[in-house]
JSON list of C-alpha atoms in Angstrom, two decimals:
[
{"chain": "A", "resi": 1, "resn": "MET", "atom": "CA", "xyz": [-9.31, -18.16, -20.13]},
{"chain": "A", "resi": 2, "resn": "LYS", "atom": "CA", "xyz": [-6.43, -21.15, -20.76]},
{"chain": "A", "resi": 3, "resn": "LYS", "atom": "CA", "xyz": [-4.87, -21.75, -17.83]},
{"chain": "A", "resi": 4, "resn": "GLY", "atom": "CA", "xyz": [-1.30, -19.99, -18.54]},
{"chain": "A", "resi": 5, "resn": "SER", "atom": "CA", "xyz": [-3.45, -16.85, -19.33]},
{"chain": "A", "resi": 6, "resn": "VAL", "atom": "CA", "xyz": [-4.58, -17.35, -15.58]},
{"chain": "A", "resi": 7, "resn": "ILE", "atom": "CA", "xyz": [-0.65, -18.48, -14.67]},
{"chain": "A", "resi": 8, "resn": "PHE", "atom": "CA", "xyz": [0.34, -15.14, -15.37]},
{"chain": "A", "resi": 9, "resn": "ALA", "atom": "CA", "xyz": [-3.11, -13.11, -13.96]},
{"chain": "A", "resi": 10, "resn": "VAL", "atom": "CA", "xyz": [-2.74, -14.80, -11.02]},
{"chain": "A", "resi": 11, "resn": "ALA", "atom": "CA", "xyz": [1.58, -14.29, -11.08]},
{"chain": "A", "resi": 12, "resn": "VAL", "atom": "CA", "xyz": [1.28, -10.65, -11.54]},
{"chain": "A", "resi": 13, "resn": "ALA", "atom": "CA", "xyz": [-1.09, -10.03, -9.05]},
{"chain": "A", "resi": 14, "resn": "MET", "atom": "CA", "xyz": [1.11, -11.80, -6.80]},
{"chain": "A", "resi": 15, "resn": "ILE", "atom": "CA", "xyz": [4.61, -9.94, -7.86]},
{"chain": "A", "resi": 16, "resn": "CYS", "atom": "CA", "xyz": [2.86, -6.74, -7.70]},
{"chain": "A", "resi": 17, "resn": "VAL", "atom": "CA", "xyz": [0.72, -6.98, -3.76]},
{"chain": "A", "resi": 18, "resn": "SER", "atom": "CA", "xyz": [1.88, -10.10, -2.32]},
{"chain": "A", "resi": 19, "resn": "VAL", "atom": "CA", "xyz": [2.15, -7.83, 0.68]},
{"chain": "A", "resi": 20, "resn": "PHE", "atom": "CA", "xyz": [-1.35, -7.70, 0.62]},
{"chain": "A", "resi": 21, "resn": "GLY", "atom": "CA", "xyz": [-1.54, -11.16, -0.88]},
{"chain": "A", "resi": 22, "resn": "ILE", "atom": "CA", "xyz": [-3.57, -12.23, -3.95]},
{"chain": "A", "resi": 23, "resn": "PHE", "atom": "CA", "xyz": [-6.04, -10.55, -5.97]},
{"chain": "A", "resi": 24, "resn": "GLU", "atom": "CA", "xyz": [-7.49, -12.29, -9.41]},
{"chain": "A", "resi": 25, "resn": "PHE", "atom": "CA", "xyz": [-8.47, -10.01, -12.39]},
{"chain": "A", "resi": 26, "resn": "VAL", "atom": "CA", "xyz": [-12.69, -9.41, -12.56]},
{"chain": "A", "resi": 27, "resn": "ASN", "atom": "CA", "xyz": [-13.89, -10.72, -16.17]},
{"chain": "A", "resi": 28, "resn": "ALA", "atom": "CA", "xyz": [-17.04, -10.18, -16.15]},
{"chain": "A", "resi": 29, "resn": "ASP", "atom": "CA", "xyz": [-17.33, -9.40, -19.83]},
{"chain": "A", "resi": 30, "resn": "ASN", "atom": "CA", "xyz": [-15.26, -12.24, -20.63]},
{"chain": "A", "resi": 31, "resn": "THR", "atom": "CA", "xyz": [-11.95, -9.90, -21.46]},
{"chain": "A", "resi": 32, "resn": "SER", "atom": "CA", "xyz": [-9.19, -11.87, -22.35]},
{"chain": "A", "resi": 33, "resn": "SER", "atom": "CA", "xyz": [-6.40, -12.17, -19.76]},
{"chain": "A", "resi": 34, "resn": "GLU", "atom": "CA", "xyz": [-4.51, -10.54, -22.40]},
{"chain": "A", "resi": 35, "resn": "LYS", "atom": "CA", "xyz": [-6.01, -7.53, -22.35]},
{"chain": "A", "resi": 36, "resn": "LEU", "atom": "CA", "xyz": [-6.76, -7.35, -18.93]},
{"chain": "A", "resi": 37, "resn": "ALA", "atom": "CA", "xyz": [-2.90, -7.82, -18.56]},
{"chain": "A", "resi": 38, "resn": "GLU", "atom": "CA", "xyz": [-2.38, -4.57, -21.09]},
{"chain": "A", "resi": 39, "resn": "SER", "atom": "CA", "xyz": [-5.14, -2.66, -19.19]},
{"chain": "A", "resi": 40, "resn": "THR", "atom": "CA", "xyz": [-2.74, -3.40, -15.85]},
{"chain": "A", "resi": 41, "resn": "GLY", "atom": "CA", "xyz": [-0.17, -1.81, -18.11]},
{"chain": "A", "resi": 42, "resn": "GLU", "atom": "CA", "xyz": [-1.35, 0.95, -19.30]},
{"chain": "A", "resi": 43, "resn": "ASN", "atom": "CA", "xyz": [-2.36, 2.19, -15.59]},
{"chain": "A", "resi": 44, "resn": "LEU", "atom": "CA", "xyz": [1.04, 1.82, -14.29]},
{"chain": "A", "resi": 45, "resn": "ARG", "atom": "CA", "xyz": [2.54, 3.20, -16.96]},
{"chain": "A", "resi": 46, "resn": "GLU", "atom": "CA", "xyz": [3.30, 7.09, -15.34]},
{"chain": "A", "resi": 47, "resn": "GLY", "atom": "CA", "xyz": [5.09, 5.68, -12.48]},
{"chain": "A", "resi": 48, "resn": "ALA", "atom": "CA", "xyz": [7.14, 2.85, -14.28]},
{"chain": "A", "resi": 49, "resn": "GLU", "atom": "CA", "xyz": [8.80, 5.37, -16.38]},
{"chain": "A", "resi": 50, "resn": "MET", "atom": "CA", "xyz": [9.13, 7.65, -13.55]},
{"chain": "A", "resi": 51, "resn": "LEU", "atom": "CA", "xyz": [10.59, 4.89, -11.81]},
{"chain": "A", "resi": 52, "resn": "LEU", "atom": "CA", "xyz": [12.94, 3.62, -14.71]},
{"chain": "A", "resi": 53, "resn": "ASP", "atom": "CA", "xyz": [14.50, 6.94, -14.53]},
{"chain": "A", "resi": 54, "resn": "ASP", "atom": "CA", "xyz": [17.95, 6.80, -15.54]},
{"chain": "A", "resi": 55, "resn": "VAL", "atom": "CA", "xyz": [18.17, 9.42, -12.71]},
{"chain": "A", "resi": 56, "resn": "PHE", "atom": "CA", "xyz": [15.51, 7.86, -10.04]},
{"chain": "A", "resi": 57, "resn": "SER", "atom": "CA", "xyz": [16.98, 5.03, -10.57]},
{"chain": "A", "resi": 58, "resn": "THR", "atom": "CA", "xyz": [17.95, 3.57, -7.10]},
{"chain": "A", "resi": 59, "resn": "GLN", "atom": "CA", "xyz": [18.10, 1.36, -4.39]},
{"chain": "A", "resi": 60, "resn": "THR", "atom": "CA", "xyz": [14.93, 0.43, -2.33]},
{"chain": "A", "resi": 61, "resn": "VAL", "atom": "CA", "xyz": [15.24, 2.72, 0.47]},
{"chain": "A", "resi": 62, "resn": "ASP", "atom": "CA", "xyz": [18.74, 4.92, -0.25]},
{"chain": "A", "resi": 63, "resn": "ASN", "atom": "CA", "xyz": [19.44, 7.45, 2.96]},
{"chain": "A", "resi": 64, "resn": "GLY", "atom": "CA", "xyz": [15.44, 7.02, 4.61]},
{"chain": "A", "resi": 65, "resn": "LYS", "atom": "CA", "xyz": [13.60, 7.31, 0.95]},
{"chain": "A", "resi": 66, "resn": "ILE", "atom": "CA", "xyz": [11.59, 5.44, -1.56]},
{"chain": "A", "resi": 67, "resn": "GLY", "atom": "CA", "xyz": [13.23, 7.09, -4.53]},
{"chain": "A", "resi": 68, "resn": "GLU", "atom": "CA", "xyz": [16.26, 8.97, -3.84]},
{"chain": "A", "resi": 69, "resn": "GLY", "atom": "CA", "xyz": [16.92, 11.34, -6.64]},
{"chain": "A", "resi": 70, "resn": "GLN", "atom": "CA", "xyz": [12.92, 11.10, -7.66]},
{"chain": "A", "resi": 71, "resn": "LYS", "atom": "CA", "xyz": [10.59, 14.34, -6.65]},
{"chain": "A", "resi": 72, "resn": "MET", "atom": "CA", "xyz": [9.21, 13.43, -2.92]},
{"chain": "A", "resi": 73, "resn": "ILE", "atom": "CA", "xyz": [5.79, 13.80, -2.04]},
{"chain": "A", "resi": 74, "resn": "MET", "atom": "CA", "xyz": [5.28, 12.31, 1.51]},
{"chain": "A", "resi": 75, "resn": "ASN", "atom": "CA", "xyz": [6.54, 11.02, 4.32]},
{"chain": "A", "resi": 76, "resn": "ILE", "atom": "CA", "xyz": [5.85, 8.02, 6.16]},
{"chain": "A", "resi": 77, "resn": "ASN", "atom": "CA", "xyz": [7.10, 7.36, 9.50]},
{"chain": "A", "resi": 78, "resn": "GLY", "atom": "CA", "xyz": [10.68, 9.53, 8.73]},
{"chain": "A", "resi": 79, "resn": "ILE", "atom": "CA", "xyz": [10.80, 7.46, 4.93]},
{"chain": "A", "resi": 80, "resn": "ASP", "atom": "CA", "xyz": [10.33, 10.03, 2.14]},
{"chain": "A", "resi": 81, "resn": "ILE", "atom": "CA", "xyz": [8.16, 8.70, -0.30]},
{"chain": "A", "resi": 82, "resn": "SER", "atom": "CA", "xyz": [9.32, 9.54, -4.13]},
{"chain": "A", "resi": 83, "resn": "GLU", "atom": "CA", "xyz": [6.12, 10.52, -6.53]},
{"chain": "A", "resi": 84, "resn": "GLY", "atom": "CA", "xyz": [7.14, 7.76, -9.18]},
{"chain": "A", "resi": 85, "resn": "PHE", "atom": "CA", "xyz": [6.48, 5.19, -6.05]},
{"chain": "A", "resi": 86, "resn": "TYR", "atom": "CA", "xyz": [3.16, 6.81, -5.23]},
{"chain": "A", "resi": 87, "resn": "LYS", "atom": "CA", "xyz": [1.52, 7.25, -8.48]},
{"chain": "A", "resi": 88, "resn": "TYR", "atom": "CA", "xyz": [3.43, 2.80, -9.86]},
{"chain": "A", "resi": 89, "resn": "LYS", "atom": "CA", "xyz": [1.39, 1.62, -6.74]},
{"chain": "A", "resi": 90, "resn": "LEU", "atom": "CA", "xyz": [-1.99, 4.08, -7.74]},
{"chain": "A", "resi": 91, "resn": "GLY", "atom": "CA", "xyz": [-1.66, 2.20, -10.97]},
{"chain": "A", "resi": 92, "resn": "LEU", "atom": "CA", "xyz": [-1.89, -1.19, -9.36]},
{"chain": "A", "resi": 93, "resn": "MET", "atom": "CA", "xyz": [-4.98, 0.02, -6.68]},
{"chain": "A", "resi": 94, "resn": "SER", "atom": "CA", "xyz": [-6.48, 1.37, -9.76]},
{"chain": "A", "resi": 95, "resn": "SER", "atom": "CA", "xyz": [-6.10, -2.28, -11.76]},
{"chain": "A", "resi": 96, "resn": "ILE", "atom": "CA", "xyz": [-7.64, -4.12, -8.75]},
{"chain": "A", "resi": 97, "resn": "GLY", "atom": "CA", "xyz": [-10.37, -2.20, -8.42]},
{"chain": "A", "resi": 98, "resn": "TYR", "atom": "CA", "xyz": [-10.44, -0.53, -5.29]},
{"chain": "A", "resi": 99, "resn": "GLU", "atom": "CA", "xyz": [-13.42, 2.49, -4.32]},
{"chain": "A", "resi": 100, "resn": "ASP", "atom": "CA", "xyz": [-10.79, 4.47, -3.50]},
{"chain": "A", "resi": 101, "resn": "PRO", "atom": "CA", "xyz": [-7.30, 3.55, -5.26]},
{"chain": "A", "resi": 102, "resn": "GLU", "atom": "CA", "xyz": [-5.67, 6.62, -3.79]},
{"chain": "A", "resi": 103, "resn": "ALA", "atom": "CA", "xyz": [-7.02, 5.79, 0.14]},
{"chain": "A", "resi": 104, "resn": "ALA", "atom": "CA", "xyz": [-5.50, 2.11, -0.68]},
{"chain": "A", "resi": 105, "resn": "THR", "atom": "CA", "xyz": [-2.64, 2.97, -2.40]},
{"chain": "A", "resi": 106, "resn": "ILE", "atom": "CA", "xyz": [-1.88, 5.38, 0.60]},
{"chain": "A", "resi": 107, "resn": "ASP", "atom": "CA", "xyz": [-2.85, 2.44, 3.47]},
{"chain": "A", "resi": 108, "resn": "LEU", "atom": "CA", "xyz": [-0.34, 0.26, 0.80]},
{"chain": "A", "resi": 109, "resn": "ILE", "atom": "CA", "xyz": [2.79, 2.22, 0.71]},
{"chain": "A", "resi": 110, "resn": "LYS", "atom": "CA", "xyz": [2.15, 3.41, 4.77]},
{"chain": "A", "resi": 111, "resn": "LYS", "atom": "CA", "xyz": [2.41, -0.82, 5.87]},
{"chain": "A", "resi": 112, "resn": "TYR", "atom": "CA", "xyz": [5.48, -0.90, 3.15]},
{"chain": "A", "resi": 113, "resn": "ALA", "atom": "CA", "xyz": [7.18, 1.96, 5.54]},
{"chain": "A", "resi": 114, "resn": "VAL", "atom": "CA", "xyz": [6.37, 0.30, 9.24]},
{"chain": "A", "resi": 115, "resn": "GLN", "atom": "CA", "xyz": [7.33, -2.98, 7.94]},
{"chain": "A", "resi": 116, "resn": "TRP", "atom": "CA", "xyz": [10.34, -1.72, 6.66]},
{"chain": "A", "resi": 117, "resn": "LYS", "atom": "CA", "xyz": [11.76, 0.19, 9.54]},
{"chain": "A", "resi": 118, "resn": "PHE", "atom": "CA", "xyz": [10.71, -2.68, 12.24]},
{"chain": "A", "resi": 119, "resn": "ALA", "atom": "CA", "xyz": [12.74, -4.87, 10.04]},
{"chain": "A", "resi": 120, "resn": "GLU", "atom": "CA", "xyz": [15.71, -2.37, 9.56]},
{"chain": "A", "resi": 121, "resn": "GLU", "atom": "CA", "xyz": [15.44, -2.20, 13.20]},
{"chain": "A", "resi": 122, "resn": "ASN", "atom": "CA", "xyz": [15.59, -5.54, 14.38]},
{"chain": "A", "resi": 123, "resn": "GLY", "atom": "CA", "xyz": [18.51, -7.07, 11.58]},
{"chain": "A", "resi": 124, "resn": "ILE", "atom": "CA", "xyz": [15.44, -9.09, 9.76]},
{"chain": "A", "resi": 125, "resn": "LEU", "atom": "CA", "xyz": [16.30, -6.83, 5.90]},
{"chain": "A", "resi": 126, "resn": "PRO", "atom": "CA", "xyz": [16.60, -9.20, 3.45]},
{"chain": "A", "resi": 127, "resn": "SER", "atom": "CA", "xyz": [19.73, -10.24, 1.34]},
{"chain": "A", "resi": 128, "resn": "GLU", "atom": "CA", "xyz": [20.45, -8.93, -1.88]},
{"chain": "A", "resi": 129, "resn": "ALA", "atom": "CA", "xyz": [20.28, -12.84, -2.51]},
{"chain": "A", "resi": 130, "resn": "GLU", "atom": "CA", "xyz": [16.85, -13.45, -1.43]},
{"chain": "A", "resi": 131, "resn": "VAL", "atom": "CA", "xyz": [15.75, -10.43, -3.27]},
{"chain": "A", "resi": 132, "resn": "LEU", "atom": "CA", "xyz": [17.02, -12.24, -6.47]},
{"chain": "A", "resi": 133, "resn": "ALA", "atom": "CA", "xyz": [15.46, -15.11, -5.55]},
{"chain": "A", "resi": 134, "resn": "GLU", "atom": "CA", "xyz": [12.51, -14.20, -4.89]},
{"chain": "A", "resi": 135, "resn": "VAL", "atom": "CA", "xyz": [12.20, -12.26, -8.19]},
{"chain": "A", "resi": 136, "resn": "LYS", "atom": "CA", "xyz": [13.23, -15.96, -10.27]},
{"chain": "A", "resi": 137, "resn": "ALA", "atom": "CA", "xyz": [10.46, -17.55, -7.44]},
{"chain": "A", "resi": 138, "resn": "ASN", "atom": "CA", "xyz": [8.38, -14.96, -9.77]},
{"chain": "A", "resi": 139, "resn": "ARG", "atom": "CA", "xyz": [9.41, -15.07, -12.69]},
{"chain": "A", "resi": 140, "resn": "ASP", "atom": "CA", "xyz": [10.41, -18.86, -13.75]},
{"chain": "A", "resi": 141, "resn": "PRO", "atom": "CA", "xyz": [6.65, -20.10, -13.97]},
{"chain": "A", "resi": 142, "resn": "ILE", "atom": "CA", "xyz": [5.85, -17.27, -16.49]},
{"chain": "A", "resi": 143, "resn": "TYR", "atom": "CA", "xyz": [8.53, -18.24, -18.65]},
{"chain": "A", "resi": 144, "resn": "GLU", "atom": "CA", "xyz": [7.63, -22.08, -18.75]},
{"chain": "A", "resi": 145, "resn": "ASN", "atom": "CA", "xyz": [3.75, -21.49, -19.77]},
{"chain": "A", "resi": 146, "resn": "SER", "atom": "CA", "xyz": [3.29, -19.57, -23.37]},
{"chain": "A", "resi": 147, "resn": "ASP", "atom": "CA", "xyz": [0.33, -18.11, -22.55]},
{"chain": "A", "resi": 148, "resn": "ALA", "atom": "CA", "xyz": [1.51, -16.56, -19.64]},
{"chain": "A", "resi": 149, "resn": "TYR", "atom": "CA", "xyz": [4.46, -15.17, -21.06]},
{"chain": "A", "resi": 150, "resn": "ASP", "atom": "CA", "xyz": [2.31, -13.73, -23.59]},
{"chain": "A", "resi": 151, "resn": "SER", "atom": "CA", "xyz": [-0.41, -12.22, -21.19]},
{"chain": "A", "resi": 152, "resn": "MET", "atom": "CA", "xyz": [2.95, -10.58, -19.92]},
{"chain": "A", "resi": 153, "resn": "VAL", "atom": "CA", "xyz": [4.01, -9.66, -23.04]},
{"chain": "A", "resi": 154, "resn": "ALA", "atom": "CA", "xyz": [0.71, -8.11, -23.63]},
{"chain": "A", "resi": 155, "resn": "PHE", "atom": "CA", "xyz": [1.14, -6.36, -19.71]},
{"chain": "A", "resi": 156, "resn": "LEU", "atom": "CA", "xyz": [4.64, -5.36, -20.45]},
{"chain": "A", "resi": 157, "resn": "ASP", "atom": "CA", "xyz": [3.17, -3.26, -23.80]},
{"chain": "A", "resi": 158, "resn": "GLY", "atom": "CA", "xyz": [0.83, -1.37, -22.22]},
{"chain": "A", "resi": 159, "resn": "ALA", "atom": "CA", "xyz": [3.15, -0.16, -19.43]},
{"chain": "A", "resi": 160, "resn": "GLY", "atom": "CA", "xyz": [5.63, 0.52, -22.01]},
{"chain": "A", "resi": 161, "resn": "ILE", "atom": "CA", "xyz": [8.67, -1.70, -20.58]},
{"chain": "A", "resi": 162, "resn": "THR", "atom": "CA", "xyz": [11.01, -3.82, -21.34]},
{"chain": "A", "resi": 163, "resn": "GLU", "atom": "CA", "xyz": [10.80, -7.51, -19.92]},
{"chain": "A", "resi": 164, "resn": "SER", "atom": "CA", "xyz": [14.70, -6.51, -18.59]},
{"chain": "A", "resi": 165, "resn": "GLU", "atom": "CA", "xyz": [13.15, -2.99, -17.48]},
{"chain": "A", "resi": 166, "resn": "TYR", "atom": "CA", "xyz": [11.09, -5.08, -15.39]},
{"chain": "A", "resi": 167, "resn": "TRP", "atom": "CA", "xyz": [12.55, -7.67, -13.81]},
{"chain": "A", "resi": 168, "resn": "ASP", "atom": "CA", "xyz": [15.44, -6.23, -13.13]},
{"chain": "A", "resi": 169, "resn": "ILE", "atom": "CA", "xyz": [14.45, -2.31, -11.44]},
{"chain": "A", "resi": 170, "resn": "ILE", "atom": "CA", "xyz": [10.68, -2.81, -11.51]},
{"chain": "A", "resi": 171, "resn": "GLN", "atom": "CA", "xyz": [10.31, -6.25, -9.87]},
{"chain": "A", "resi": 172, "resn": "THR", "atom": "CA", "xyz": [13.83, -6.03, -8.19]},
{"chain": "A", "resi": 173, "resn": "LYS", "atom": "CA", "xyz": [14.04, -2.92, -6.32]},
{"chain": "A", "resi": 174, "resn": "TYR", "atom": "CA", "xyz": [10.62, -1.78, -5.88]},
{"chain": "A", "resi": 175, "resn": "GLU", "atom": "CA", "xyz": [8.28, -4.85, -5.37]},
{"chain": "A", "resi": 176, "resn": "ALA", "atom": "CA", "xyz": [9.89, -8.11, -4.55]},
{"chain": "A", "resi": 177, "resn": "PRO", "atom": "CA", "xyz": [12.15, -6.47, -1.28]},
{"chain": "A", "resi": 178, "resn": "TYR", "atom": "CA", "xyz": [8.50, -5.47, 0.22]},
{"chain": "A", "resi": 179, "resn": "ALA", "atom": "CA", "xyz": [7.05, -8.44, -0.38]},
{"chain": "A", "resi": 180, "resn": "LEU", "atom": "CA", "xyz": [9.98, -10.46, 1.39]},
{"chain": "A", "resi": 181, "resn": "VAL", "atom": "CA", "xyz": [10.25, -7.20, 4.03]},
{"chain": "A", "resi": 182, "resn": "GLY", "atom": "CA", "xyz": [6.15, -8.43, 4.88]},
{"chain": "A", "resi": 183, "resn": "VAL", "atom": "CA", "xyz": [7.07, -12.19, 5.26]},
{"chain": "A", "resi": 184, "resn": "LYS", "atom": "CA", "xyz": [10.11, -11.76, 7.64]},
{"chain": "A", "resi": 185, "resn": "VAL", "atom": "CA", "xyz": [8.29, -9.14, 9.29]},
{"chain": "A", "resi": 186, "resn": "SER", "atom": "CA", "xyz": [5.73, -11.81, 9.96]},
{"chain": "A", "resi": 187, "resn": "ASP", "atom": "CA", "xyz": [7.83, -14.77, 10.64]},
{"chain": "A", "resi": 188, "resn": "TYR", "atom": "CA", "xyz": [9.53, -12.65, 12.89]},
{"chain": "A", "resi": 189, "resn": "CYS", "atom": "CA", "xyz": [6.63, -11.24, 15.50]},
{"chain": "A", "resi": 190, "resn": "LYS", "atom": "CA", "xyz": [5.55, -15.38, 15.56]},
{"chain": "A", "resi": 191, "resn": "LYS", "atom": "CA", "xyz": [8.75, -16.51, 16.49]},
{"chain": "A", "resi": 192, "resn": "ASN", "atom": "CA", "xyz": [9.21, -13.93, 18.98]},
{"chain": "A", "resi": 193, "resn": "ASN", "atom": "CA", "xyz": [5.24, -13.40, 20.60]},
{"chain": "A", "resi": 194, "resn": "LEU", "atom": "CA", "xyz": [5.05, -10.08, 19.05]},
{"chain": "A", "resi": 195, "resn": "ASP", "atom": "CA", "xyz": [2.47, -8.18, 17.62]},
{"chain": "A", "resi": 196, "resn": "GLU", "atom": "CA", "xyz": [3.02, -7.09, 14.08]},
{"chain": "A", "resi": 197, "resn": "PRO", "atom": "CA", "xyz": [4.10, -3.54, 13.97]},
{"chain": "A", "resi": 198, "resn": "GLU", "atom": "CA", "xyz": [1.35, -1.35, 13.56]},
{"chain": "A", "resi": 199, "resn": "TRP", "atom": "CA", "xyz": [0.52, 0.87, 10.28]},
{"chain": "A", "resi": 200, "resn": "LYS", "atom": "CA", "xyz": [-2.72, 2.26, 9.76]},
{"chain": "A", "resi": 201, "resn": "ASP", "atom": "CA", "xyz": [-1.95, 4.83, 12.39]},
{"chain": "A", "resi": 202, "resn": "ALA", "atom": "CA", "xyz": [1.41, 5.42, 10.77]},
{"chain": "A", "resi": 203, "resn": "ASP", "atom": "CA", "xyz": [2.20, 8.75, 10.54]},
{"chain": "A", "resi": 204, "resn": "VAL", "atom": "CA", "xyz": [1.83, 10.47, 7.34]},
{"chain": "A", "resi": 205, "resn": "LYS", "atom": "CA", "xyz": [2.75, 14.33, 6.23]},
{"chain": "A", "resi": 206, "resn": "PHE", "atom": "CA", "xyz": [2.37, 15.17, 2.71]},
{"chain": "A", "resi": 207, "resn": "TYR", "atom": "CA", "xyz": [4.93, 17.43, 0.87]},
{"chain": "A", "resi": 208, "resn": "GLU", "atom": "CA", "xyz": [3.75, 20.61, -1.53]}
]
């Protein structure tokens, strides 16, 4: 696998699940990184389409909801979670290869919700400037390497979205803020000698 392709494979993973850490594409059958990126994009397509709907597009958390204007399918610690957000993250967990991607997705979103509420209560939510800086830090290495860029294009083709839709909406509203919140919560707890908020036992209510 070319160096640039590796850069993109890791970058996409880091962008999507930086709260949980970096995963690597498993390339047991020597599939090209572009094919793997495209396949990952295909798994995210349904959720991405929902998140990009003009009616659905919104701030990250608005009035206690992740995905204001969308169909809400669950509530975690008082935060409503939209179907589009859930399906987008489910596609990611399926691509990583979890034995139970649905359970892994619920765990991921539980962590998001608990950390977000903790950050909000302690005044450490990221600013718009911080989010945009995070997006730029994720994007720049990809555009500096042609092989990485080719893999990104394959990923976006699979997802059926444009570069601007990914970076300006998906990444800016639904990925980078949660990565930053995770870092800020961890740093805040270390600085103040606190245990990080427990998310595994978060209260989850499903809507019919």
